[in-house]
Tab-separated table of C-alpha atoms in Angstrom:
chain	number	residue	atom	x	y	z
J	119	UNK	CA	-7.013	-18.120	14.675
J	120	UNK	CA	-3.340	-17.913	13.398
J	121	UNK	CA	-2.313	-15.781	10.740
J	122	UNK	CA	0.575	-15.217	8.425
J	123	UNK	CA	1.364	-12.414	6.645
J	124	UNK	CA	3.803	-12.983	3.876
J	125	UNK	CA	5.361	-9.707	2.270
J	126	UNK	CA	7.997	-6.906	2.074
J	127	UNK	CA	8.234	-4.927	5.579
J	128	UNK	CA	8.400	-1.823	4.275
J	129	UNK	CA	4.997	-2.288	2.229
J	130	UNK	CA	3.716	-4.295	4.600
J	131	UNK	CA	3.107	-1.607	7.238
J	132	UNK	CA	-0.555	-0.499	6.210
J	133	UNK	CA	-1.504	-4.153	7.114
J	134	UNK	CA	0.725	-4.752	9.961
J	135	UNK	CA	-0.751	-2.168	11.752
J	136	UNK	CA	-4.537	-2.467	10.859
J	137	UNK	CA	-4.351	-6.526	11.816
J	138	UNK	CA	-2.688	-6.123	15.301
J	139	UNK	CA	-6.260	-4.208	15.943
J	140	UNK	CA	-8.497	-7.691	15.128
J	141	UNK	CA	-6.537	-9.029	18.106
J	142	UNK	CA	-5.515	-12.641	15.568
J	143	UNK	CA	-2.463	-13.875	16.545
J	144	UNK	CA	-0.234	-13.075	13.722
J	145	UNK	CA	3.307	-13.485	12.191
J	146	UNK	CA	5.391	-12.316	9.810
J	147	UNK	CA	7.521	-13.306	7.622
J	148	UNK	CA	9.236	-10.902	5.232
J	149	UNK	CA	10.776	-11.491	1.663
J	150	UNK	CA	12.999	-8.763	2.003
J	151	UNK	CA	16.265	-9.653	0.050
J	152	UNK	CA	18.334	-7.151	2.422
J	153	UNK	CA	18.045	-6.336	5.852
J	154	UNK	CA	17.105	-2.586	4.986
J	155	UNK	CA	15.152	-1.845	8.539
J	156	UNK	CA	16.521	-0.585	11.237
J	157	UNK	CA	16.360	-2.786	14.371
J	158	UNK	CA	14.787	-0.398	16.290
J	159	UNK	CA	12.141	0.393	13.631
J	160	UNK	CA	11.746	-3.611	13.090
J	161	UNK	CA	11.121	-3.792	16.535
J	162	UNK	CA	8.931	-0.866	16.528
J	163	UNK	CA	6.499	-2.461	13.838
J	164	UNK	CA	7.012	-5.686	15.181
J	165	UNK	CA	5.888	-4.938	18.792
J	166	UNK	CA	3.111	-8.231	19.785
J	167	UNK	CA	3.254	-9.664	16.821
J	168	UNK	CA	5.862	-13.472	15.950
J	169	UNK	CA	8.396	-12.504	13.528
J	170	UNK	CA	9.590	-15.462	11.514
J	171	UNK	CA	12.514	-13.753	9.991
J	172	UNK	CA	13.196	-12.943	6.447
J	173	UNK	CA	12.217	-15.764	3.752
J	174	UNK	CA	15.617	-15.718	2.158
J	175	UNK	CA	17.362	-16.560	5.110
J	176	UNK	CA	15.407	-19.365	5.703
J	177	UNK	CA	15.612	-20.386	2.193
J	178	UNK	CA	19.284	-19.592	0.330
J	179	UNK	CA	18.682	-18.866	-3.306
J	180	UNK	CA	21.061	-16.706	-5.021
J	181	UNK	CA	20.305	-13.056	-6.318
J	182	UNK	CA	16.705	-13.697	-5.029
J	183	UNK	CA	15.619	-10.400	-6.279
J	184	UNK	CA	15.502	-11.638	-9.807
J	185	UNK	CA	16.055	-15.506	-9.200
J	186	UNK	CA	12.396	-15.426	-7.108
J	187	UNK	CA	10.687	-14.953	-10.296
J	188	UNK	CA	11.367	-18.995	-11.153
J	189	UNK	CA	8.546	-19.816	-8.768
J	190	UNK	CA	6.200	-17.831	-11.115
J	191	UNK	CA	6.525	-21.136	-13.374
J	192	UNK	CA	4.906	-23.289	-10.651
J	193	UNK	CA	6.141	-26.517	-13.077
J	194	UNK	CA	9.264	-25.975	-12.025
J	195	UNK	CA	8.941	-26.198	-8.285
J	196	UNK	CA	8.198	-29.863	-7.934
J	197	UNK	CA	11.647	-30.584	-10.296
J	198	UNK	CA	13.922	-28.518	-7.162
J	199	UNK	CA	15.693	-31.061	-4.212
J	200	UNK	CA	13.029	-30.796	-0.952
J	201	UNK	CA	16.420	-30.216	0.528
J	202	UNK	CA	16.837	-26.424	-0.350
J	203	UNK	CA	13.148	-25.765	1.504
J	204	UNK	CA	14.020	-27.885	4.449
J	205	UNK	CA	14.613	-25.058	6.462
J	206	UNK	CA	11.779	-22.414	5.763
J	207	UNK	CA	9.722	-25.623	5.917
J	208	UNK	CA	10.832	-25.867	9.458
J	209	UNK	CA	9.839	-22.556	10.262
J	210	UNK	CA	6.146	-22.889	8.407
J	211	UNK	CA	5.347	-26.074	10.371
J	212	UNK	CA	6.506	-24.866	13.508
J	213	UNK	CA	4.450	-21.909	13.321
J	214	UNK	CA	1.568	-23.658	11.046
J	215	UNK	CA	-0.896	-21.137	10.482
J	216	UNK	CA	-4.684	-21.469	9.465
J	217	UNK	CA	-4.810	-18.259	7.029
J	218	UNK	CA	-1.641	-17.154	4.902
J	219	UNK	CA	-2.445	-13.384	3.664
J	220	UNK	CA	0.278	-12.342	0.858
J	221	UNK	CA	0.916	-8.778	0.357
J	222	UNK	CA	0.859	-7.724	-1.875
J	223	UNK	CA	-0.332	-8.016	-5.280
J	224	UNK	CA	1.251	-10.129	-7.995
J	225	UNK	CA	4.626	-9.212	-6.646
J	226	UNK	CA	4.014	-12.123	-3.728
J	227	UNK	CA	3.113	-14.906	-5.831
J	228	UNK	CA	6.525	-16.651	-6.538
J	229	UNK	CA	6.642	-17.022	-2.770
J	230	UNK	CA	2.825	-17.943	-2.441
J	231	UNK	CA	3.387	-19.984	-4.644
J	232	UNK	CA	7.103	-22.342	-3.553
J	233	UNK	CA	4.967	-22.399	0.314
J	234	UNK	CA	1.413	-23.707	-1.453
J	235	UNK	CA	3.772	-26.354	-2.978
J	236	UNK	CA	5.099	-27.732	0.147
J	237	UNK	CA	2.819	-30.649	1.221
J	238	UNK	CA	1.525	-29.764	4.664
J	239	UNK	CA	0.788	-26.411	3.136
J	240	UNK	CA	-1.256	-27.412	0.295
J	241	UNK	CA	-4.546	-27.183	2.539
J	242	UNK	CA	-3.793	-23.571	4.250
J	243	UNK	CA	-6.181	-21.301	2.833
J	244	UNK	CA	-4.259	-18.022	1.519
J	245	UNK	CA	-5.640	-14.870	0.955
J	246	UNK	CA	-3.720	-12.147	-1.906
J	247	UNK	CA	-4.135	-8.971	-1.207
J	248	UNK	CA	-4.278	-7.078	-4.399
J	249	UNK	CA	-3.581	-3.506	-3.305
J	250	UNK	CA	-2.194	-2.564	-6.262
J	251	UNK	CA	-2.599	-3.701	-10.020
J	252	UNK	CA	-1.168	-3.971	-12.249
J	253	UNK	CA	1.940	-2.659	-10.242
J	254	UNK	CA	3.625	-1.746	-13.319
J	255	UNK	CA	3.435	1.864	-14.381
J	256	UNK	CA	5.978	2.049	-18.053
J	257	UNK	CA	5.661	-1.641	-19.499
J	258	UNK	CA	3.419	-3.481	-21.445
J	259	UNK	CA	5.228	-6.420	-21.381
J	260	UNK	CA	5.598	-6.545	-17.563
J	261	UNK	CA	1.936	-5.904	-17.459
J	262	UNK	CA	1.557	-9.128	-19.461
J	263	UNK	CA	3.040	-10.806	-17.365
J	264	UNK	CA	1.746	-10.130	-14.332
J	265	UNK	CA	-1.571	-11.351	-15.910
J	266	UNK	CA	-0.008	-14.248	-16.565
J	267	UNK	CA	1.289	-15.180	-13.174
J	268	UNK	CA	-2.086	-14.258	-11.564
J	269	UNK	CA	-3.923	-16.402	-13.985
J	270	UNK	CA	-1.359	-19.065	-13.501
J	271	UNK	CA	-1.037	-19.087	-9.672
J	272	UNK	CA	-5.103	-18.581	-9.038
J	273	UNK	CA	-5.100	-21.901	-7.829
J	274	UNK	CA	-2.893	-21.546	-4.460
J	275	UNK	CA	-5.574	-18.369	-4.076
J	276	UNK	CA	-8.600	-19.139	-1.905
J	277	UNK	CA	-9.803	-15.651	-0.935
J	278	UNK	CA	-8.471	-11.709	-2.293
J	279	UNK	CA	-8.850	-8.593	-0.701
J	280	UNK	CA	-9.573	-6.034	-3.526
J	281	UNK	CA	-9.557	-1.938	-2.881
J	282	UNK	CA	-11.887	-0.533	-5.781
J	283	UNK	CA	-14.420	-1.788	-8.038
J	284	UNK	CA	-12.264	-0.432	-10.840
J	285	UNK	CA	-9.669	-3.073	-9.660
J	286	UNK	CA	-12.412	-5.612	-9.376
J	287	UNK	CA	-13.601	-4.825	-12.725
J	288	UNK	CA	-9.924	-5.182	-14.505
J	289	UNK	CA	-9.564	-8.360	-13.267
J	290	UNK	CA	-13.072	-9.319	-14.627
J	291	UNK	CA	-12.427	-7.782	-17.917
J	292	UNK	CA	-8.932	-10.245	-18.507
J	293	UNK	CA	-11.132	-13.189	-17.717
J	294	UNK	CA	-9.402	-14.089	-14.225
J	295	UNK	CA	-11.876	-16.516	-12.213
J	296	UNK	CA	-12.194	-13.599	-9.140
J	297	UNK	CA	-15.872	-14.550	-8.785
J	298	UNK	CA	-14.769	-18.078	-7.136
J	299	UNK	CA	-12.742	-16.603	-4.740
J	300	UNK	CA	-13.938	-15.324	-1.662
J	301	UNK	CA	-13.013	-11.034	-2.005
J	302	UNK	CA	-12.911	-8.246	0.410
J	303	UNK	CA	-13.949	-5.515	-1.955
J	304	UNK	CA	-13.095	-2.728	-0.384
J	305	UNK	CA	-10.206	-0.115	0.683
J	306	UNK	CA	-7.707	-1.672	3.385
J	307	UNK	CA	-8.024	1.636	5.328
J	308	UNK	CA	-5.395	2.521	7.467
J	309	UNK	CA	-6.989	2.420	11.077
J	310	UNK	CA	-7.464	5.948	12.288
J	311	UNK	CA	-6.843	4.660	15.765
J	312	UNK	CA	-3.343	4.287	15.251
J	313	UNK	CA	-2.604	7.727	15.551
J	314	UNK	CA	-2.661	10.598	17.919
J	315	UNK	CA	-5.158	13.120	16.028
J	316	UNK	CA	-6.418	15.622	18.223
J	317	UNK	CA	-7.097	18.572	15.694
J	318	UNK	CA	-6.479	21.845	16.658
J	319	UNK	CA	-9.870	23.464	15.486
J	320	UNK	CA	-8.424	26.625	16.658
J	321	UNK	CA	-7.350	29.738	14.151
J	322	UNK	CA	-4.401	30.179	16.371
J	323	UNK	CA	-2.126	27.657	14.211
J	324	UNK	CA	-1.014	29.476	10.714
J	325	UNK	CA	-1.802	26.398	7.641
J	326	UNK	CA	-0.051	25.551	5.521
J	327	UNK	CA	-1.713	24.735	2.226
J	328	UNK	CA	-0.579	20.977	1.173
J	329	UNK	CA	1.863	18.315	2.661
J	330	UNK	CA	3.119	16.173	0.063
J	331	UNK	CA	3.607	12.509	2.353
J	332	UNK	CA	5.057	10.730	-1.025
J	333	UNK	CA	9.121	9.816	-0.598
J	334	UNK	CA	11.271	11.161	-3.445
J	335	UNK	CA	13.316	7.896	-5.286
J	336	UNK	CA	15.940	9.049	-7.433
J	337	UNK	CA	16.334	5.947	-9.248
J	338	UNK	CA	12.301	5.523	-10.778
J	339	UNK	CA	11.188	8.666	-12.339
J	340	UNK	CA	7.814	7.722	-10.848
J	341	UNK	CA	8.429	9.453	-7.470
J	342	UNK	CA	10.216	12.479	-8.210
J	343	UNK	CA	7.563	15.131	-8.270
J	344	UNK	CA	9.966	18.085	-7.583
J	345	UNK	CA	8.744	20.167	-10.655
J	346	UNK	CA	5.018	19.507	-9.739
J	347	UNK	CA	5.724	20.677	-5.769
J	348	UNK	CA	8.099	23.910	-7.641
J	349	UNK	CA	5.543	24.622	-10.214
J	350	UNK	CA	2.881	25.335	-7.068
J	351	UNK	CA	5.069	27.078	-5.114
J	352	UNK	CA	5.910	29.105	-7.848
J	353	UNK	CA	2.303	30.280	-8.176
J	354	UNK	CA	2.068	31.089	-4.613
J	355	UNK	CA	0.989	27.598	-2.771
J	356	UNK	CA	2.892	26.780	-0.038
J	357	UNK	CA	3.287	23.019	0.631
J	358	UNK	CA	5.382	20.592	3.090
J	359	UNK	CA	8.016	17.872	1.438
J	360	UNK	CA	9.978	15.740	3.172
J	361	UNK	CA	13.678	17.082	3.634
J	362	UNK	CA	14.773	14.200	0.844
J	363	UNK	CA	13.667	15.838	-1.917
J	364	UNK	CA	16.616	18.494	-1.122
J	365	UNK	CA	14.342	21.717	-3.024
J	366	UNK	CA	14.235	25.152	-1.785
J	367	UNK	CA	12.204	27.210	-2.264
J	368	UNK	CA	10.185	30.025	-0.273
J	369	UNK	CA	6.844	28.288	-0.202
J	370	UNK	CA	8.494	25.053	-0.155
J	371	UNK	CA	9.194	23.998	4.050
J	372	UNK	CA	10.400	20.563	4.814
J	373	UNK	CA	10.319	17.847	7.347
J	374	UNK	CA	12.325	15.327	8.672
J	375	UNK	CA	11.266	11.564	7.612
J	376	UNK	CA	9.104	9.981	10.482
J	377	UNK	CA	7.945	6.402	10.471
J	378	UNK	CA	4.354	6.069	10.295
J	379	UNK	CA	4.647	3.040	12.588
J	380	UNK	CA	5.903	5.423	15.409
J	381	UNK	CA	3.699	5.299	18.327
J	382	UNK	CA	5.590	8.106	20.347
J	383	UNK	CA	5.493	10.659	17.086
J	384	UNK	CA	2.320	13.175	17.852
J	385	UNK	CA	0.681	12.805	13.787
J	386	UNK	CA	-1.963	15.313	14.964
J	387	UNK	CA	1.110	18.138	13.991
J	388	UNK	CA	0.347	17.256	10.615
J	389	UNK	CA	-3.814	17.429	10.753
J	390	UNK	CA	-3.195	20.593	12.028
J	391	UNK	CA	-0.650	22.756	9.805
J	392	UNK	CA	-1.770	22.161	6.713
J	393	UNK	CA	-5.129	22.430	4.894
J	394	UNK	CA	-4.776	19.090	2.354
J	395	UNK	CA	-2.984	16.249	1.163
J	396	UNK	CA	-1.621	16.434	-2.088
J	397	UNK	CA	-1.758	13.048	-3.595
J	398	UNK	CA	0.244	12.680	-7.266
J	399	UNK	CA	2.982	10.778	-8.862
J	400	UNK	CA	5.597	11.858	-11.893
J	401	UNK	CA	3.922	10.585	-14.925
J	402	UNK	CA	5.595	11.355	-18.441
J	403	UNK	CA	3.823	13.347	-20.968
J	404	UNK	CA	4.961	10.491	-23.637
J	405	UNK	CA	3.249	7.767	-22.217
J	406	UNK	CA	-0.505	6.960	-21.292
J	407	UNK	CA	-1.380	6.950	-17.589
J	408	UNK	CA	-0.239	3.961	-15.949
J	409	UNK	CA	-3.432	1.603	-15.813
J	410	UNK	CA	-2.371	1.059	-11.508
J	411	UNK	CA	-3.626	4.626	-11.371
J	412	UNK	CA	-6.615	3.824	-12.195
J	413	UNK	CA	-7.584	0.987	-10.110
J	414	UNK	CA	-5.571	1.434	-6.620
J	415	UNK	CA	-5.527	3.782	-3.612
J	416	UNK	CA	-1.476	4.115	-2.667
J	417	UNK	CA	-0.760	5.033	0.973
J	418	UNK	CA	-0.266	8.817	0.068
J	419	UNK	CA	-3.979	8.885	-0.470
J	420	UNK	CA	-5.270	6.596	2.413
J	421	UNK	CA	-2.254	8.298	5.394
J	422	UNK	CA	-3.607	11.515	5.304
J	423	UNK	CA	-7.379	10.548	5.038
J	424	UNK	CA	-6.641	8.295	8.013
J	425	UNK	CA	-5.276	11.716	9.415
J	426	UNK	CA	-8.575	14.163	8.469
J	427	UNK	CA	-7.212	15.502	5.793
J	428	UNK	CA	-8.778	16.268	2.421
J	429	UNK	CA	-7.326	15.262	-0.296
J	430	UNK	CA	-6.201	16.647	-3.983
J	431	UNK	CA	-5.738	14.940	-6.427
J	432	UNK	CA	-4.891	15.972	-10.634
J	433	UNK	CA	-7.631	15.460	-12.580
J	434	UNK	CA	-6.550	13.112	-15.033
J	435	UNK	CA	-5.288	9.593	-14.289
J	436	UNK	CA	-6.803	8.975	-10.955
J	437	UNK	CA	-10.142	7.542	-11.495
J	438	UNK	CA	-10.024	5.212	-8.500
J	439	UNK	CA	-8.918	7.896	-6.326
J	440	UNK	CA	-11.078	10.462	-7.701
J	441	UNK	CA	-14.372	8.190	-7.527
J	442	UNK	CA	-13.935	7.925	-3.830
J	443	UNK	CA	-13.321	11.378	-3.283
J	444	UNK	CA	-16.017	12.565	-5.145
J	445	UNK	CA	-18.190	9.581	-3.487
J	446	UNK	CA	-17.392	10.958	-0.237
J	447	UNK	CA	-16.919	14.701	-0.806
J	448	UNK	CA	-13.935	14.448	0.767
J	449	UNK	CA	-11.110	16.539	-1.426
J	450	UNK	CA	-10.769	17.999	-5.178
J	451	UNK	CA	-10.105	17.117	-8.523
J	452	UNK	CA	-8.066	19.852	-10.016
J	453	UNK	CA	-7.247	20.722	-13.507
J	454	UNK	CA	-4.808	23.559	-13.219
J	455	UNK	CA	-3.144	25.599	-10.286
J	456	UNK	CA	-5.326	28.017	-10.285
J	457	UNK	CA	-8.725	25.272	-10.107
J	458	UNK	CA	-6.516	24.064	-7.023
J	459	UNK	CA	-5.906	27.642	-5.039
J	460	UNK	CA	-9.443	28.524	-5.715
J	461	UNK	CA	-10.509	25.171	-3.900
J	462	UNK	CA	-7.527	25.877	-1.138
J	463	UNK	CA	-8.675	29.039	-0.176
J	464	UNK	CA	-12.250	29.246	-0.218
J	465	UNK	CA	-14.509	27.462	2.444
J	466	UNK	CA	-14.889	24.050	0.575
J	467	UNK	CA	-11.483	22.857	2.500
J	468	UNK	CA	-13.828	23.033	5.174
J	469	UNK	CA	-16.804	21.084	4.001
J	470	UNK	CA	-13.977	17.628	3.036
J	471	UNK	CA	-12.558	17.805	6.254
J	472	UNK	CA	-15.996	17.635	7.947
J	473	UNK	CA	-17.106	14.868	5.669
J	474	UNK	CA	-14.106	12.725	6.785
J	475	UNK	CA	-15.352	12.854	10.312
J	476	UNK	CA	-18.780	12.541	9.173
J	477	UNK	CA	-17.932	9.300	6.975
J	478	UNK	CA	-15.527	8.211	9.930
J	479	UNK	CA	-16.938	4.858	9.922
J	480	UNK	CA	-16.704	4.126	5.816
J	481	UNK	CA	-13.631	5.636	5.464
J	482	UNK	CA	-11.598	3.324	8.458
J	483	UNK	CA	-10.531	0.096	9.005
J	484	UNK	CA	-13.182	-2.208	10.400
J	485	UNK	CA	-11.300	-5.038	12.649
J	486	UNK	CA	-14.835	-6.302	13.400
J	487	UNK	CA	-16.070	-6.328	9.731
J	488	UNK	CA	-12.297	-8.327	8.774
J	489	UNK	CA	-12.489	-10.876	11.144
J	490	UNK	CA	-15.587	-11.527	9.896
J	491	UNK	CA	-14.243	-11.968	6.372
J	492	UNK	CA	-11.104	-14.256	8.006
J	493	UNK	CA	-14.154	-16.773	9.185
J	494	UNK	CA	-15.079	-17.651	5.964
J	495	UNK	CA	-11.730	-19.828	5.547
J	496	UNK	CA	-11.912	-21.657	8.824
């Protein structure tokens, strides 16, 4: 079985890793519009798996980050000279898969859908996985849209993976024909075996309380969670940020950036310092939570869970999140500071991270179980 996975590198990562572990062959081919990797972190992730290069090298179109978007109006694809595909046609025959997975979301479509427009692609089955939706978090009108593209490219879709039944039942409630597809319903875990874990169930090591695993971004309000991470510092929680966020404080330690991807860097360092995962995003007090909070799981959930860690989450806004956690017993919902340091330092840290091991098996990728789900479209 040959299959292609279609999607930015840097948010691809979660997948790359968990489908080298089915043993498929597989290749990538990114829609990066920069070369923003490293090489040696490209080659890193890219270790045993055919990397077809980046999808805008193959295929010149100017501005792509906003130009892309054309290919949402699939009328408008059959108008363009077969001349300007020629050569990421090349590439996509050479390397002619059976199964095309885009990742993720609506943001993949216009691609999904200029390569399910090319002839001797028309028959590959292609799989969208969902991971997030909608993926906007401060626009209705965006929001809109992405409805309409969904709707509008279901046909080039012949199978979706889908994280939580709150996702699954969004889609439903906009009248999107998810029921003909064939759907993985279910969290894309991030395999556990991936990373060195041996916990330290020792007293010797001093914990921290949380390790915040979310990257700061400047430039979207959504990521900068530097009051949140001062505000429990300041009453008395002390927490690990990555170095980026550039805060000091006394309760406040930092780390240097790591690639998750890193096979040499010894994750079990993390397990054991710190009690919990703090899982939360910048969300304005003038706007409703963002509707994607609601449905998805983002990596700062599933990275530490794939780590043993419990994880906290605020109690409003989160209901996919929280649902799982609550499922599972597996972290805390917490409506104040003080809700959170009485969960932090009493034994109930305790009882989550011993029903992550004990729900090991529910709570990981399954390479078995996906491969099983990749048969369908053969």
């Amino acid at each position: 079985m040959k299959l292609l996975l279609v999607g930015h590198l840097a948010i691809s990562t979660k997948l790359i890793i968990a489908l080298k572990k089915t043993g498929v062959h597989l290749s990538v081919l990114s829609t990066e519009n920069q070369n923003n990797s490293s090489e040696k972190s490209k080659n890193d992730l890219l270790s045993d798996i055919t990397y077809l290069g980046r999808f805008y090298e193959h295929f010149k179109l100017l501005k792509p980050k906003y130009t892309r978007f054309l290919f949402s109006l699939a009328f408008l694809i059959p108008i363009l000279p077969k001349a300007l595909f020629r050569k990421l046609h090349s590439v996509l025959e050479t390397n002619k898969p059976d199964i095309i997975i885009g990742n993720w979301g609506t943001g993949i479509l216009p691609e999904i859908n200029l390569i399910k427009s090319m002839d001797s692609m028309k028959e590959t089955k292609t799989i969208l996985n969902m991971e997030t939706f909608p993926t906007t978090w401060n626009s209705g009108t965006r929001e809109l849209f992405e409805r309409y593209l969904l709707k509008s490219s279901m046909k080039n879709i012949d199978g979706m993976i889908v994280p939580t039944k709150e996702m699954y039942d969004l889609l439903l409630s906009y009248n999107l024909p998810v029921q003909e597809k064939i759907v993985y319903q279910k969290p894309f875990y991030f395999p556990r075996s991936h990373f060195n874990n041996a916990q330290n169930h020792t007293n010797a090591v001093e914990k921290k309380d949380l390790i915040f695993l979310g990257k700061p971004d400047l430039f979207r309000s959504l990521n900068s969670v530097q009051n949140q991470l001062l505000e429990m510092a300041e009453s008395g929680i002390t927490l690990s940020c990555s170095k980026n966020f550039k805060i000091k404080h006394k309760n406040i330690h930092t780390f240097e950036p790591f690639n998750i991807y890193d096979s040499k860097y010894d994750f079990s360092e993390i397990t054991n310092t710190h009690k919990a995962a703090l899982v939360t995003f910048q969300i304005s007090e003038r706007i409703k939570y963002p509707l994607r909070f609601s449905t998805s799981l983002p990596h700062r959930f599933l990275f530490p869970l794939a780590l043993g860690l419990p994880a906290v989450v605020p109690e409003q806004g989160f209901e996919a999140i929280g649902n799982l956690i609550d499922k599972y017993k597996i972290g805390f919902r917490f409506g104040s500071t003080d809700k959170l340091k009485d969960y932090l330092y009493s034994e109930a840290v305790s009882v989550s991270k011993t029903n992550i091991l004990k729900n090991q098996s529910e709570l990981d990728f399954n390479p078995d179980d996906f491969k099983l789900f990749l048969t369908k479209f053969i």
